[in-house]
Short mmCIF file of C-alpha atoms and ligand atoms in Angstrom, two decimals:
data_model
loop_
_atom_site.label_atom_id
_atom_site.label_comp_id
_atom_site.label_asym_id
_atom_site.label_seq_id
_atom_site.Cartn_x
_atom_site.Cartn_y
_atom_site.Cartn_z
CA UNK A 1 -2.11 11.62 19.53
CA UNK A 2 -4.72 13.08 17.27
CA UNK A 3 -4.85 12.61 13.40
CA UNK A 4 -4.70 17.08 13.43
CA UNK A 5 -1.50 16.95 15.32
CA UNK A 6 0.44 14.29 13.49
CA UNK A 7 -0.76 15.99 9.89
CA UNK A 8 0.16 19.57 10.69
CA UNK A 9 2.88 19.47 14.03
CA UNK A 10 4.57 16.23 14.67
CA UNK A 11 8.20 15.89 14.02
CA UNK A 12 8.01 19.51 13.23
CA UNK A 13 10.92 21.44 15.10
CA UNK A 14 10.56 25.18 12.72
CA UNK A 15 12.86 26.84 15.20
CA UNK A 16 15.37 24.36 13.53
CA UNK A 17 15.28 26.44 10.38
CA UNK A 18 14.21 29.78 10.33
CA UNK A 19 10.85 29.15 11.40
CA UNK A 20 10.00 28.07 8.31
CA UNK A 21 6.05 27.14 8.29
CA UNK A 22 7.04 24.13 5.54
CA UNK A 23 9.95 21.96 6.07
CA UNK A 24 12.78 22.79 4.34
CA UNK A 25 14.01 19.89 1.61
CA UNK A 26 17.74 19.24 2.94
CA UNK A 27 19.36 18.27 0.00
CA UNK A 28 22.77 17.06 1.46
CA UNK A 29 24.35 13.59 0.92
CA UNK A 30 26.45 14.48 4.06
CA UNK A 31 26.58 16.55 7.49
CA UNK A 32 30.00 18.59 8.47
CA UNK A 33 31.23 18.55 12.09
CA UNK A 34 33.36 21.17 14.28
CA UNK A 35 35.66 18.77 15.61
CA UNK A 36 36.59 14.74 15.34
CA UNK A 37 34.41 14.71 19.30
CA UNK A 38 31.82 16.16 17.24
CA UNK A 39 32.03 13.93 14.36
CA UNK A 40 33.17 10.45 16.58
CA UNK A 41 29.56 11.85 18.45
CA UNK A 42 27.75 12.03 15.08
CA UNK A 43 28.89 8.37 13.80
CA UNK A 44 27.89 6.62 16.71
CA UNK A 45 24.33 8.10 16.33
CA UNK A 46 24.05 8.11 12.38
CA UNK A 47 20.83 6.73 12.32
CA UNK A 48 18.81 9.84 14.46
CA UNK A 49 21.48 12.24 14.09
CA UNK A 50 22.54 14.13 10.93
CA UNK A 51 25.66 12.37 9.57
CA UNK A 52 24.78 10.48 5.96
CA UNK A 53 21.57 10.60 4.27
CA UNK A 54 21.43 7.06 3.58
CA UNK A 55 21.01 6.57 7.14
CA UNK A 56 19.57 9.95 8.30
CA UNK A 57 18.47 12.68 6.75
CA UNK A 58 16.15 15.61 8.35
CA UNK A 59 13.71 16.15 6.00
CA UNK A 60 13.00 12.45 5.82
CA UNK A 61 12.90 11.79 9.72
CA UNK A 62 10.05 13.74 9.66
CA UNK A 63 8.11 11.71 7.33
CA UNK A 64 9.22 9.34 9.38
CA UNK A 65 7.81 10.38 12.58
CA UNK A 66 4.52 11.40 11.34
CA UNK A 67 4.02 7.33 9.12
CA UNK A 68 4.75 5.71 12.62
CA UNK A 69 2.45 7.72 14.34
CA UNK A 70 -0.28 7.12 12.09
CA UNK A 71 -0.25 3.38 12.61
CA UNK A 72 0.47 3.66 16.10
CA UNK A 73 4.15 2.08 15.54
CA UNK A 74 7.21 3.36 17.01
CA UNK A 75 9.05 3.99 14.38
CA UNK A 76 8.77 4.00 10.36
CA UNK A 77 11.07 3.25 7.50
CA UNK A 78 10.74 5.42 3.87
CA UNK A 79 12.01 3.30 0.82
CA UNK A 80 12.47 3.65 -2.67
CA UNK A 81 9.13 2.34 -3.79
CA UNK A 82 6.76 -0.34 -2.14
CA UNK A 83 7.98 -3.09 -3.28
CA UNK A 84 11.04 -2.07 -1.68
CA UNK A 85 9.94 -2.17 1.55
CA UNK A 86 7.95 -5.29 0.90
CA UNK A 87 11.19 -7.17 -0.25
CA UNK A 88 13.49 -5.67 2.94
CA UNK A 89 10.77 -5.86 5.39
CA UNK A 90 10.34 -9.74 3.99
CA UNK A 91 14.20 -10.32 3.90
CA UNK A 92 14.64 -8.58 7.66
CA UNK A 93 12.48 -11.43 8.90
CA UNK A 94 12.73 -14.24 6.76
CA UNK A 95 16.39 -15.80 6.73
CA UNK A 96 17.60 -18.85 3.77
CA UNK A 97 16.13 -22.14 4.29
CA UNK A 98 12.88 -20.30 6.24
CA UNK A 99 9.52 -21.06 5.01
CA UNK A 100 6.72 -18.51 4.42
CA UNK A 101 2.99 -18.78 4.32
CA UNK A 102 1.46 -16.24 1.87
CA UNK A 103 -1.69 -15.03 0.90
CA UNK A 104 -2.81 -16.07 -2.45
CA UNK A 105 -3.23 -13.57 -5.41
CA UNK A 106 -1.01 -10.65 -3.14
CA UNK A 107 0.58 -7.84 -5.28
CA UNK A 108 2.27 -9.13 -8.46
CA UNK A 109 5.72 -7.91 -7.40
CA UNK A 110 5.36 -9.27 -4.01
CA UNK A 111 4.34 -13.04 -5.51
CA UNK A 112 7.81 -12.70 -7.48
CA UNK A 113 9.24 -11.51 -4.51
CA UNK A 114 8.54 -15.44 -2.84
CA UNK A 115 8.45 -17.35 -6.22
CA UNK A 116 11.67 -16.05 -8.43
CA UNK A 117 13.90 -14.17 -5.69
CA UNK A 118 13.80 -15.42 -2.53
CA UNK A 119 13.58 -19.12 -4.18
CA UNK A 120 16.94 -18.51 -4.91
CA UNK A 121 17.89 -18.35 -1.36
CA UNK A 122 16.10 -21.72 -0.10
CA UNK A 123 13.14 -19.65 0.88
CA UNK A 124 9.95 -21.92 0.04
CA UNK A 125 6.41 -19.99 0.22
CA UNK A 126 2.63 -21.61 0.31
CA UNK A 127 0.32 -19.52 -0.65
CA UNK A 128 -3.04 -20.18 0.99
CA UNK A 129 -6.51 -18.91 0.59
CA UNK A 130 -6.59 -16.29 3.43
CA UNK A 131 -10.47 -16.24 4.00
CA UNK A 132 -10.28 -19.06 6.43
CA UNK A 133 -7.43 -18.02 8.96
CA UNK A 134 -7.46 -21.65 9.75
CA UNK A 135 -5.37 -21.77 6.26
CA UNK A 136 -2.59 -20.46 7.74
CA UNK A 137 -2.49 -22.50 10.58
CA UNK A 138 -2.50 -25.88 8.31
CA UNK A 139 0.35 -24.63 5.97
CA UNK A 140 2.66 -24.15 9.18
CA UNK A 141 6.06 -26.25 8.67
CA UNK A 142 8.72 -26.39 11.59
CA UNK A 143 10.83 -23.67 9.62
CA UNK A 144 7.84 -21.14 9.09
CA UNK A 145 9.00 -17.63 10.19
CA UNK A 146 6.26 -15.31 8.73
CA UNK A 147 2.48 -15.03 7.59
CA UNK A 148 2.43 -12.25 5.06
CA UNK A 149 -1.03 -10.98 4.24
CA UNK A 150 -2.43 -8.30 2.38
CA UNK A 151 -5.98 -7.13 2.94
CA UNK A 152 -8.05 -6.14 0.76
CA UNK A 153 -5.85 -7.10 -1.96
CA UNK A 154 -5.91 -4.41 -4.61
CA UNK A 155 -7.52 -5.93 -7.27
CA UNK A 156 -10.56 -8.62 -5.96
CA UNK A 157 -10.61 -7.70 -2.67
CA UNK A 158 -10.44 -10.83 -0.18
CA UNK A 159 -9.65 -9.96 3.57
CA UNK A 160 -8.02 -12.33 6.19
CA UNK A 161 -8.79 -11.70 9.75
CA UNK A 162 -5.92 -10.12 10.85
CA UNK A 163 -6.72 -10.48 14.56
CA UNK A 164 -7.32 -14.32 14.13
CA UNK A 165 -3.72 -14.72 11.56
CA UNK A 166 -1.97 -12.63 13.89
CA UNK A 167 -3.08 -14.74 16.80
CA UNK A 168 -2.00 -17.96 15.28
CA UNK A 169 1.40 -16.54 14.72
CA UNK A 170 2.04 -15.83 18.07
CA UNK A 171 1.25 -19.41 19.60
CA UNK A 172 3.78 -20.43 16.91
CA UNK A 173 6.23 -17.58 17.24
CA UNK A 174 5.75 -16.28 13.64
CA UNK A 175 6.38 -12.95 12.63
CA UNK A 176 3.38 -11.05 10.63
CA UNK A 177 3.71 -8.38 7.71
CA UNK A 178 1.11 -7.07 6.13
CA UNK A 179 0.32 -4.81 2.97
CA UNK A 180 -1.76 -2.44 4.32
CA UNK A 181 -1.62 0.04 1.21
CA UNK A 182 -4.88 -0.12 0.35
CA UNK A 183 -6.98 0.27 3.39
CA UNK A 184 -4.20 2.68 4.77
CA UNK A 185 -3.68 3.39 9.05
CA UNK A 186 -6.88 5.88 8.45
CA UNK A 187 -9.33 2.85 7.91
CA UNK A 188 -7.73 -0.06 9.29
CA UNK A 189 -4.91 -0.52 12.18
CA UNK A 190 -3.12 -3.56 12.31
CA UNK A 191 -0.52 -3.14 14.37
CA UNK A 192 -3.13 -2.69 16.71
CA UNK A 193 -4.73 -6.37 16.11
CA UNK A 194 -1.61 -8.13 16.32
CA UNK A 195 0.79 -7.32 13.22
CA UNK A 196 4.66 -7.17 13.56
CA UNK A 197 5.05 -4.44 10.38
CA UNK A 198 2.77 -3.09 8.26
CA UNK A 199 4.40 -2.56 4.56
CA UNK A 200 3.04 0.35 1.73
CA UNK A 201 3.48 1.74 -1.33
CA UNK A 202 3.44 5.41 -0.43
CA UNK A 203 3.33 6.11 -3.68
CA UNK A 204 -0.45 5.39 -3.69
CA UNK A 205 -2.68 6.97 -1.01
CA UNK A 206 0.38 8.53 1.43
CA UNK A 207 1.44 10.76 -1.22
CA UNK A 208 -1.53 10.88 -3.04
CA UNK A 209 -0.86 13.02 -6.46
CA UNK A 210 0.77 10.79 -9.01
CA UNK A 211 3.86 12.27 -9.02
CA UNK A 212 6.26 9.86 -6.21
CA UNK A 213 7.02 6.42 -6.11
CA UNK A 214 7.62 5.49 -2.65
CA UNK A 215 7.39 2.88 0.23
CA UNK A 216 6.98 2.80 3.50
CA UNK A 217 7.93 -0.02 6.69
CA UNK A 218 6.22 0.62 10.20
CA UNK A 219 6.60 -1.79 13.18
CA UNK A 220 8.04 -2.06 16.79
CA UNK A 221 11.49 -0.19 17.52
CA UNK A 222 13.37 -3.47 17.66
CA UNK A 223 12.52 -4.83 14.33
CA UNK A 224 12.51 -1.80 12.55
CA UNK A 225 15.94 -0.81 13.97
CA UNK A 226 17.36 -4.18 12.57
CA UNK A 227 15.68 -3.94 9.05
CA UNK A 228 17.06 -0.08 8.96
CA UNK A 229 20.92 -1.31 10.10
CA UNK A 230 20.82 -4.23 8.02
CA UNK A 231 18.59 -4.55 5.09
CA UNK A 232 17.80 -0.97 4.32
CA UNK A 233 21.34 0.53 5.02
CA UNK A 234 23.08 -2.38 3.31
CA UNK A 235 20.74 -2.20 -0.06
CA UNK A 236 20.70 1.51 0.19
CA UNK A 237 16.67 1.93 -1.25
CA UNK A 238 16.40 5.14 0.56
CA UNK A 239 14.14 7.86 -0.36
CA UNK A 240 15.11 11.05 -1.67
CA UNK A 241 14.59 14.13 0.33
CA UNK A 242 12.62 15.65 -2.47
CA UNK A 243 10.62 13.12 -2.89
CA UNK A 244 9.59 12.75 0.88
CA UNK A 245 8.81 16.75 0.91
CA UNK A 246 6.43 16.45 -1.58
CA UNK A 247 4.87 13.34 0.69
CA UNK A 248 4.85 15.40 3.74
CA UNK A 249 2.74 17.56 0.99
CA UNK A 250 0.62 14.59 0.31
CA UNK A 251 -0.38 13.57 3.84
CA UNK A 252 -1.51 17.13 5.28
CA UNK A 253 -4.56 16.23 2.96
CA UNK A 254 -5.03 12.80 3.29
CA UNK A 255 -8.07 12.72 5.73
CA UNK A 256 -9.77 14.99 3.39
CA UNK A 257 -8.94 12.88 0.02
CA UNK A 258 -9.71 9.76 1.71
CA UNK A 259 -13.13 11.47 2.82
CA UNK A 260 -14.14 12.43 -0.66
CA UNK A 261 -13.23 9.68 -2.18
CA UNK A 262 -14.89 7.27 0.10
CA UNK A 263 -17.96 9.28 -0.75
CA UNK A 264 -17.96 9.16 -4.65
CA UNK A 265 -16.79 5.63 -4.72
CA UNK A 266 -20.15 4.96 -2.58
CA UNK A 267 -22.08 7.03 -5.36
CA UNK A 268 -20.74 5.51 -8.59
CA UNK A 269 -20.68 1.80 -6.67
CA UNK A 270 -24.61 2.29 -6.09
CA UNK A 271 -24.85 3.29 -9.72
CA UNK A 272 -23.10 0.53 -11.14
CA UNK A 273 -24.64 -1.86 -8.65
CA UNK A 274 -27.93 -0.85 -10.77
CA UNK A 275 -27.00 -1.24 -14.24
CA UNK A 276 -28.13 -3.58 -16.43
CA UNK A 277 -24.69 -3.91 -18.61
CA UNK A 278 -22.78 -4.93 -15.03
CA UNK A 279 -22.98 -8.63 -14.20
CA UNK A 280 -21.04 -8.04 -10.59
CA UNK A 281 -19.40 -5.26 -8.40
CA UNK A 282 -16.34 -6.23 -5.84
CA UNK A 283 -16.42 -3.14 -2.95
CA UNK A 284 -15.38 -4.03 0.47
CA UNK A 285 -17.75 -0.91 1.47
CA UNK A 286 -21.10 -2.71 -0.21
CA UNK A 287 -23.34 -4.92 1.47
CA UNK A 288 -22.79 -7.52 -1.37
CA UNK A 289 -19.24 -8.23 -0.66
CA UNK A 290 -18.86 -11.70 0.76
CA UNK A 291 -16.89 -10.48 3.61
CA UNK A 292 -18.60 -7.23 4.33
CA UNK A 293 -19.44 -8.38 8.08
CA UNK A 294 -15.02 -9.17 8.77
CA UNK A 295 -14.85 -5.89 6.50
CA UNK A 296 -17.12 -3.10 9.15
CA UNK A 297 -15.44 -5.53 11.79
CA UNK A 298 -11.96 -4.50 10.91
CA UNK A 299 -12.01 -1.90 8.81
CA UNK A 300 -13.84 1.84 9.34
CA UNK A 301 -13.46 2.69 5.84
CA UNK A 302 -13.09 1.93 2.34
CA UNK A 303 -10.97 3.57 -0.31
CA UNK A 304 -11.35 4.54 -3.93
CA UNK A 305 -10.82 0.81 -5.16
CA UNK A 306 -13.33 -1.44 -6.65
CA UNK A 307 -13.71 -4.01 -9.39
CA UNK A 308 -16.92 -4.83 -11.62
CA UNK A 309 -17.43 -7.72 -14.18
CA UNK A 310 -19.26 -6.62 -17.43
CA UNK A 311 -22.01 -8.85 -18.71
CA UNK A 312 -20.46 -9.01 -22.35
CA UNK A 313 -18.13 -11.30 -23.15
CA UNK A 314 -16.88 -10.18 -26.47
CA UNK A 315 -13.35 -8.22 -26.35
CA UNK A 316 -14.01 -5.84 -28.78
CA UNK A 317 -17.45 -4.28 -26.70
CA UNK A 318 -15.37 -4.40 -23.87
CA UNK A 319 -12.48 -2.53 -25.56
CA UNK A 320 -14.93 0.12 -27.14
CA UNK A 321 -16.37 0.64 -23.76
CA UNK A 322 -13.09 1.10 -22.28
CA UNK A 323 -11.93 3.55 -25.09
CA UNK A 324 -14.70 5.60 -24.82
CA UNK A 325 -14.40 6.46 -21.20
CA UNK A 326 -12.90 10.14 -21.08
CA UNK A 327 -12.79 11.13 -17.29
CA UNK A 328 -11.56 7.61 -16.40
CA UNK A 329 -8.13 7.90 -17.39
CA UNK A 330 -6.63 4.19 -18.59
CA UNK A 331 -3.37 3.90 -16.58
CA UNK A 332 -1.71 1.75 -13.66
CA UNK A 333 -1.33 2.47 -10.13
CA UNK A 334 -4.18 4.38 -8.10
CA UNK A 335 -4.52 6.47 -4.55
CA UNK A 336 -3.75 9.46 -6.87
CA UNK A 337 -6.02 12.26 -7.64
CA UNK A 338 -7.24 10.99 -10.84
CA UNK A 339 -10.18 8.40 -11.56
CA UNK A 340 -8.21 4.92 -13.68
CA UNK A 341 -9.82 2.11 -15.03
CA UNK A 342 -7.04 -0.93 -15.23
CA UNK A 343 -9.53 -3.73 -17.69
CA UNK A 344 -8.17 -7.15 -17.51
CA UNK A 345 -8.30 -7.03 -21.71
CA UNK A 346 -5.19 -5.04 -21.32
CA UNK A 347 -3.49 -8.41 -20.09
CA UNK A 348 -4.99 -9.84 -22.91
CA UNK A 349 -1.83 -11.28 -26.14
CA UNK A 350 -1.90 -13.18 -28.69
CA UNK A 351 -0.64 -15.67 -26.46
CA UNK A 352 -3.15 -15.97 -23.92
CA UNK A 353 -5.50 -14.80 -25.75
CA UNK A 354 -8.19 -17.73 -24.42
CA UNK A 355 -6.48 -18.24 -21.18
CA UNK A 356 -9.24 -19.89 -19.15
CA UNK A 357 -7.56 -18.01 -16.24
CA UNK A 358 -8.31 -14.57 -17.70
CA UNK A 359 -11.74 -12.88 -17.13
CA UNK A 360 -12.04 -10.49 -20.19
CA UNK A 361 -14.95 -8.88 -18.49
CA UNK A 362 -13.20 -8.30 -15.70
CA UNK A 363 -12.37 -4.01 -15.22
CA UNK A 364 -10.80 -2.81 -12.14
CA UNK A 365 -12.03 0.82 -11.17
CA UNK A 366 -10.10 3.45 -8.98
CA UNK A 367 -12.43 6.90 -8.24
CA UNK A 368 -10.28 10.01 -7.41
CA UNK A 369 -11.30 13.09 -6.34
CA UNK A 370 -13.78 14.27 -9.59
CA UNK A 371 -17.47 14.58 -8.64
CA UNK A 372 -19.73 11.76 -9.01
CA UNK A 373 -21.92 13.15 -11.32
CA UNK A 374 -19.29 13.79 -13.73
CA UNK A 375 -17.59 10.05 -13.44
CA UNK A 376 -21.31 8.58 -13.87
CA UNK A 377 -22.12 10.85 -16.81
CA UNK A 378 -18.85 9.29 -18.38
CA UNK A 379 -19.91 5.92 -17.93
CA UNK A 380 -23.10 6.32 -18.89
CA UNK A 381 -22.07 7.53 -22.18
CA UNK A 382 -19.51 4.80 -22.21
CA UNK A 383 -22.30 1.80 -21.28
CA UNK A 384 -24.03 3.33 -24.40
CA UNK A 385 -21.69 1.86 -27.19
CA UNK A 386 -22.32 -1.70 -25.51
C1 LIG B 401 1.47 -0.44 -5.96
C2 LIG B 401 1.47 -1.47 -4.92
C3 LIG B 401 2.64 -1.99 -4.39
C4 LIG B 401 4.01 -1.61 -4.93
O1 LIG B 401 4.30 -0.30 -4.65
P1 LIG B 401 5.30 0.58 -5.60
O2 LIG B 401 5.32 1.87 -4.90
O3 LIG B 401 4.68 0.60 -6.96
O4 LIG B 401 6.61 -0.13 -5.61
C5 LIG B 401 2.55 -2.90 -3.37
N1 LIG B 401 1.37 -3.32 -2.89
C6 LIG B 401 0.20 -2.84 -3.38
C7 LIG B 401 -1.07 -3.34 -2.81
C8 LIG B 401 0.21 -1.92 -4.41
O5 LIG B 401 -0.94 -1.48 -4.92
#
């Protein structure tokens, strides 16, 4: 199925109301029947059929069709927010007393996912340095049920081999999951190298304009269908109809914001790669990275993410760099339209304030859809009160 045809028809059906061109946001906790056949009918199909809109809702299945297609899955789940789908995707394949092999340094919410909740439950987690696939491998225990990677993390960027991770989960009858938020199914596919579900926060590239939080689950029918009867119907983190209109929104431009941003990111990398107040850029996309060859490999793009290291030291350049950045916005989150800059000084208390952990220098960047020339004038005008 081409990209054109999932974006613009799929899932689609306009005779269905009034030809609309735009689907219509069903705003309905329920769906009224003609007669108790009609209704008996509709409960026995209440997950594809109209009946509750924590289980089924129109608006949403189309989402729904059009995320599965795009990773090549059969089906897709819409949830809440990311870590939402992380957590059910995690708890429809992990059960108490289970043991999980993690990568290292994965989404914040997703290492307190492992270390505070499911601890609770007799869940134990290793997390492993997921360069070496061969990590995985060693941390297996006779209860592991799941490799969860994320790659590129969102912040320094390491990759695992998926192909080689998912490969060693098979001979040992692990499931896989994977955060694949940041490269999205547009640059990397890893349901086609192996993966059982691919987890993302929709609320980043999918949707695209700042305004959702959302999350998404794609997989094969059998897991999904157990994660949506069990863990997703049971905890109820559903997403609105609203909210998945406005995503549908969101994705008829996502090959074109992807596009663009790929390109500036390339533009102000190169620049910053050149200046003399940057010690080191991380940028899956750039030569430099230490995985670049597993990154063209697996990947056939590179989003708006990337993270440089400042040669100063001293908090308070850093801070008046920072501060004086005026397209850069300073906020959370990315994937939206808007160019962010998240420092690591922000993480900086009184506390911690010479955690050895802690790289003060350290600035993550996310480039949105401004022109390059605009986001490099900024910095340059920034580098200047260094
Ligand atoms: C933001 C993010 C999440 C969490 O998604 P929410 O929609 O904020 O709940 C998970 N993984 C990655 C890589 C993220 O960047």
């Amino acid at each position: 199925m081409d990209l054109s045809y999932i974006l613009n028809h799929l899932g689609e059906d306009r005779s269905q109301y009034f030809n609309a061109v735009a689907p219509p946001i069903i705003q309905s906790s329920n769906f009224a029947f003609k007669s108790i056949a009609d209704m008996r009918h509709g409960l026995m199909h209440e997950f594809e059929t109209p009946f509750y809109t924590r289980g089924y809702n129109p608006t949403v299945a189309i989402l729904r069709k059009k995320l599965a297609a795009l990773d090549g899955a059969d089906d897709a789940l819409v949830t809440s927010s990311g870590s939402a789908a992380i957590a059910l995707a995690v708890m429809g394949v992990v059960k108490a007393g289970q043991h999980v092999v993690c990568v290292e340094k994965p989404y914040s919410w997703t290492y307190k996912l492992f270390t505070l909740l499911l601890s609770q439950y007799g869940v134990e987690t290793t997390f492993v340095d997921g360069t070496n696939a061969e990590n995985y491998r060693q941390a297996i225990r006779p209860n592991t049920a799941l490799f969860y990677l994320e790659s590129p993390n969102s912040l320094t960027f390491e990759l695992q081999d998926i192909a080689a991770v998912c490969a060693i989960a098979k001979q040992h009858n692990i499931k896989t999951i994977i955060d694949n938020s940041n490269a999205t199914p547009l640059f990397q596919k890893p349901i086609n190298l192996g993966v059982d579900l691919c987890v993302y926060s929709a609320t980043k590239y999918f949707n695209g304009h700042s305004d959702v939080v959302a999350g998404v689950i794609t997989g094969h029918k059998p897991l999904i269908d157990s994660i949506f009867k069990s863990e997703l119907m049971t905890i109820g983190a559903i997403l609105s109809p609203h909210d998945a209109a406005l995503i549908l929104r969101g994705l008829r431009t996502l090959p074109l914001r992807l596009q663009q941003v790929q390109k500036t990111t390339a533009t102000v990398v190169s620049y910053l790669e050149n200046n003399p107040h940057v010690a080191k850029v991380l940028y899956t996309g750039s030569p430099n990275f230490s995985q670049y060859t597993l990154a063209q490999q697996q990947m056939s793009g590179h989003g708006g993410l990337f993270t440089i290291y400042l040669k100063t030291t001293e908090i308070p350049k850093i801070e008046a760099f920072c501060d004086a950045l005026k397209r850069f916005i300073l906020a959370t989150s990315w994937g939206g339209h808007e160019s962010l800059i998240f420092p690591a000084v922000v993480l900086i208390t009184s506390t911690n304030y010479q955690s050895p952990s802690l790289d003060p220098a350290m600035i993550r960047f996310y480039i949105g859809l401004e022109d390059a020339d605009v986001l490099i004038a900024d910095l340059e005008q920034a580098f200047s009160k260094l």
